[in-house]
Amino acid sequence: MLSWDLVGKLLWNLDPEMFDHMEILAEENDWHFNYFLDAYSHFQGYSLVITDKDLNIQCCSENIKKMTGYENYELIGHQPRILQGHKTDSNSKLLIKKAIQKELPFTARLVNYRKNEEAYGCEIHAFPIFNGKSELSHFIAFETEYFV
């Protein structure tokens, strides 16, 4: 299991309450995701979003507000599609859906929408998280804005 002290240093933008929630999720679900150690260093500055296996947002970093206009706690319980709209590419959504169904990591670029309905480009690098029984438990995504 990845040392939570180390994760705490690497997860640069989780407020203490969200970090505590993430730690509880990891312990309750017996997460095994040591391979994310390298990913954390590559995705510094990205927003972090964790969903359950049904894609309900469980926690996200504070810097999500800069990209989406939503406070991190406002997104809890919603699915990421809350950020999609009429310019979100249906082919990209289909590819993401297939990767999720197959429990595979994926990278995608989507047009999403902020809380004020302004469009923005969102680059997503997402990975499944499996528990100690090798069952899908959650997804973790690193997201950043790009200009469309």
Short mmCIF file of C-alpha atoms in Angstrom, two decimals:
data_model
loop_
_atom_site.label_atom_id
_atom_site.label_comp_id
_atom_site.label_asym_id
_atom_site.label_seq_id
_atom_site.Cartn_x
_atom_site.Cartn_y
_atom_site.Cartn_z
CA MET A 1 0.00 0.00 0.00
CA LEU A 2 1.22 3.46 -0.83
CA SER A 3 2.30 5.45 2.22
CA TRP A 4 -0.38 8.04 2.98
CA ASP A 5 2.27 10.39 4.36
CA LEU A 6 3.88 10.34 0.92
CA VAL A 7 0.55 10.74 -0.86
CA GLY A 8 -0.24 13.67 1.41
CA LYS A 9 2.87 15.45 0.17
CA LEU A 10 2.15 14.63 -3.46
CA LEU A 11 -1.52 15.59 -3.46
CA TRP A 12 -0.71 19.28 -3.43
CA ASN A 13 -4.21 20.61 -3.70
CA LEU A 14 -6.51 18.54 -1.50
CA ASP A 15 -7.79 20.39 1.50
CA PRO A 16 -7.43 18.43 4.76
CA GLU A 17 -11.09 17.37 4.78
CA MET A 18 -10.88 15.98 1.22
CA PHE A 19 -7.57 14.25 2.00
CA ASP A 20 -9.12 12.65 5.08
CA HIS A 21 -12.06 11.49 2.93
CA MET A 22 -9.67 10.03 0.35
CA GLU A 23 -7.74 8.21 3.09
CA ILE A 24 -10.98 6.69 4.40
CA LEU A 25 -11.96 5.59 0.87
CA ALA A 26 -8.56 3.96 0.38
CA GLU A 27 -8.69 2.09 3.68
CA GLU A 28 -12.34 1.00 3.31
CA ASN A 29 -11.75 -0.24 -0.24
CA ASP A 30 -8.27 -1.70 0.26
CA TRP A 31 -6.88 0.30 -2.65
CA HIS A 32 -3.76 -0.93 -4.37
CA PHE A 33 -2.44 1.83 -6.57
CA ASN A 34 1.29 2.11 -6.10
CA TYR A 35 1.69 2.75 -9.82
CA PHE A 36 0.17 6.21 -9.30
CA LEU A 37 3.31 7.34 -7.48
CA ASP A 38 4.98 8.23 -10.78
CA ALA A 39 1.77 9.76 -12.13
CA TYR A 40 1.50 12.22 -9.24
CA SER A 41 4.81 13.79 -10.19
CA HIS A 42 3.76 14.09 -13.84
CA PHE A 43 0.40 15.66 -13.09
CA GLN A 44 1.34 18.39 -10.63
CA GLY A 45 -0.88 21.40 -11.19
CA TYR A 46 -3.72 19.27 -12.56
CA SER A 47 -7.05 19.02 -10.78
CA LEU A 48 -7.68 15.66 -9.16
CA VAL A 49 -11.10 13.96 -9.28
CA ILE A 50 -11.96 10.62 -7.68
CA THR A 51 -15.21 8.85 -8.54
CA ASP A 52 -16.68 5.61 -7.32
CA LYS A 53 -17.06 2.79 -9.84
CA ASP A 54 -20.48 4.23 -10.83
CA LEU A 55 -18.76 7.56 -11.63
CA ASN A 56 -20.22 9.53 -8.72
CA ILE A 57 -17.64 12.10 -7.63
CA GLN A 58 -16.27 11.26 -4.17
CA CYS A 59 -13.64 13.98 -3.81
CA CYS A 60 -11.70 16.49 -5.87
CA SER A 61 -8.95 19.03 -5.37
CA GLU A 62 -9.60 22.66 -4.50
CA ASN A 63 -8.15 23.88 -7.79
CA ILE A 64 -11.13 22.38 -9.62
CA LYS A 65 -12.89 25.71 -8.99
CA LYS A 66 -10.49 27.62 -11.22
CA MET A 67 -11.29 25.29 -14.12
CA THR A 68 -15.01 24.60 -13.59
CA GLY A 69 -16.34 27.44 -11.46
CA TYR A 70 -17.66 24.88 -8.97
CA GLU A 71 -16.34 24.56 -5.43
CA ASN A 72 -14.96 21.05 -4.90
CA TYR A 73 -17.74 20.17 -2.44
CA GLU A 74 -20.41 21.22 -4.98
CA LEU A 75 -19.34 18.42 -7.30
CA ILE A 76 -19.48 15.66 -4.66
CA GLY A 77 -22.21 13.14 -5.53
CA HIS A 78 -22.53 14.32 -9.13
CA GLN A 79 -21.15 12.55 -12.16
CA PRO A 80 -18.54 14.31 -14.32
CA ARG A 81 -21.12 14.66 -17.08
CA ILE A 82 -22.52 17.60 -15.09
CA LEU A 83 -19.77 19.54 -16.91
CA GLN A 84 -20.77 18.41 -20.41
CA GLY A 85 -23.01 20.22 -22.87
CA HIS A 86 -23.98 20.65 -26.51
CA LYS A 87 -20.39 21.10 -27.79
CA THR A 88 -19.08 18.03 -25.94
CA ASP A 89 -18.05 15.58 -28.65
CA SER A 90 -20.20 12.43 -28.65
CA ASN A 91 -17.38 10.31 -30.13
CA SER A 92 -15.06 11.27 -27.27
CA LYS A 93 -17.79 10.47 -24.76
CA LEU A 94 -18.29 7.06 -26.41
CA LEU A 95 -14.56 6.26 -26.24
CA ILE A 96 -14.48 7.24 -22.56
CA LYS A 97 -17.55 5.09 -21.89
CA LYS A 98 -15.92 2.06 -23.56
CA ALA A 99 -12.68 2.51 -21.58
CA ILE A 100 -14.64 2.75 -18.34
CA GLN A 101 -16.69 -0.36 -19.17
CA LYS A 102 -13.46 -2.26 -19.88
CA GLU A 103 -11.86 -0.84 -16.69
CA LEU A 104 -8.97 0.65 -18.67
CA PRO A 105 -6.97 3.86 -18.22
CA PHE A 106 -7.72 6.56 -20.77
CA THR A 107 -6.74 10.01 -21.95
CA ALA A 108 -9.30 12.29 -23.57
CA ARG A 109 -9.94 15.89 -24.52
CA LEU A 110 -13.46 17.27 -24.18
CA VAL A 111 -15.25 20.57 -24.41
CA ASN A 112 -16.80 21.00 -20.98
CA TYR A 113 -18.77 23.83 -19.42
CA ARG A 114 -18.10 25.91 -16.33
CA LYS A 115 -20.78 26.68 -13.77
CA ASN A 116 -21.46 29.95 -15.64
CA GLU A 117 -22.00 27.89 -18.87
CA GLU A 118 -18.77 29.10 -20.51
CA ALA A 119 -17.11 26.38 -22.63
CA TYR A 120 -13.53 25.26 -21.90
CA GLY A 121 -11.27 22.45 -23.07
CA CYS A 122 -10.59 19.71 -20.55
CA GLU A 123 -7.78 17.19 -20.90
CA ILE A 124 -8.33 14.09 -18.78
CA HIS A 125 -5.92 11.34 -17.76
CA ALA A 126 -7.93 8.72 -15.85
CA PHE A 127 -7.03 5.41 -14.23
CA PRO A 128 -9.08 2.67 -12.57
CA ILE A 129 -8.34 1.86 -8.92
CA PHE A 130 -8.69 -1.76 -7.86
CA ASN A 131 -9.09 -3.16 -4.38
CA GLY A 132 -7.15 -6.03 -2.78
CA LYS A 133 -9.42 -8.54 -4.55
CA SER A 134 -8.58 -7.00 -7.96
CA GLU A 135 -12.12 -5.62 -8.25
CA LEU A 136 -12.80 -2.16 -9.64
CA SER A 137 -13.33 0.22 -6.76
CA HIS A 138 -12.93 3.79 -8.07
CA PHE A 139 -11.47 5.93 -10.83
CA ILE A 140 -8.90 8.67 -10.35
CA ALA A 141 -8.57 11.42 -12.95
CA PHE A 142 -6.04 14.18 -13.44
CA GLU A 143 -7.60 17.07 -15.35
CA THR A 144 -6.28 20.29 -16.83
CA GLU A 145 -7.68 23.03 -18.99
CA TYR A 146 -6.61 23.64 -22.57
CA PHE A 147 -7.80 26.42 -24.81
CA VAL A 148 -10.37 25.60 -27.50
#
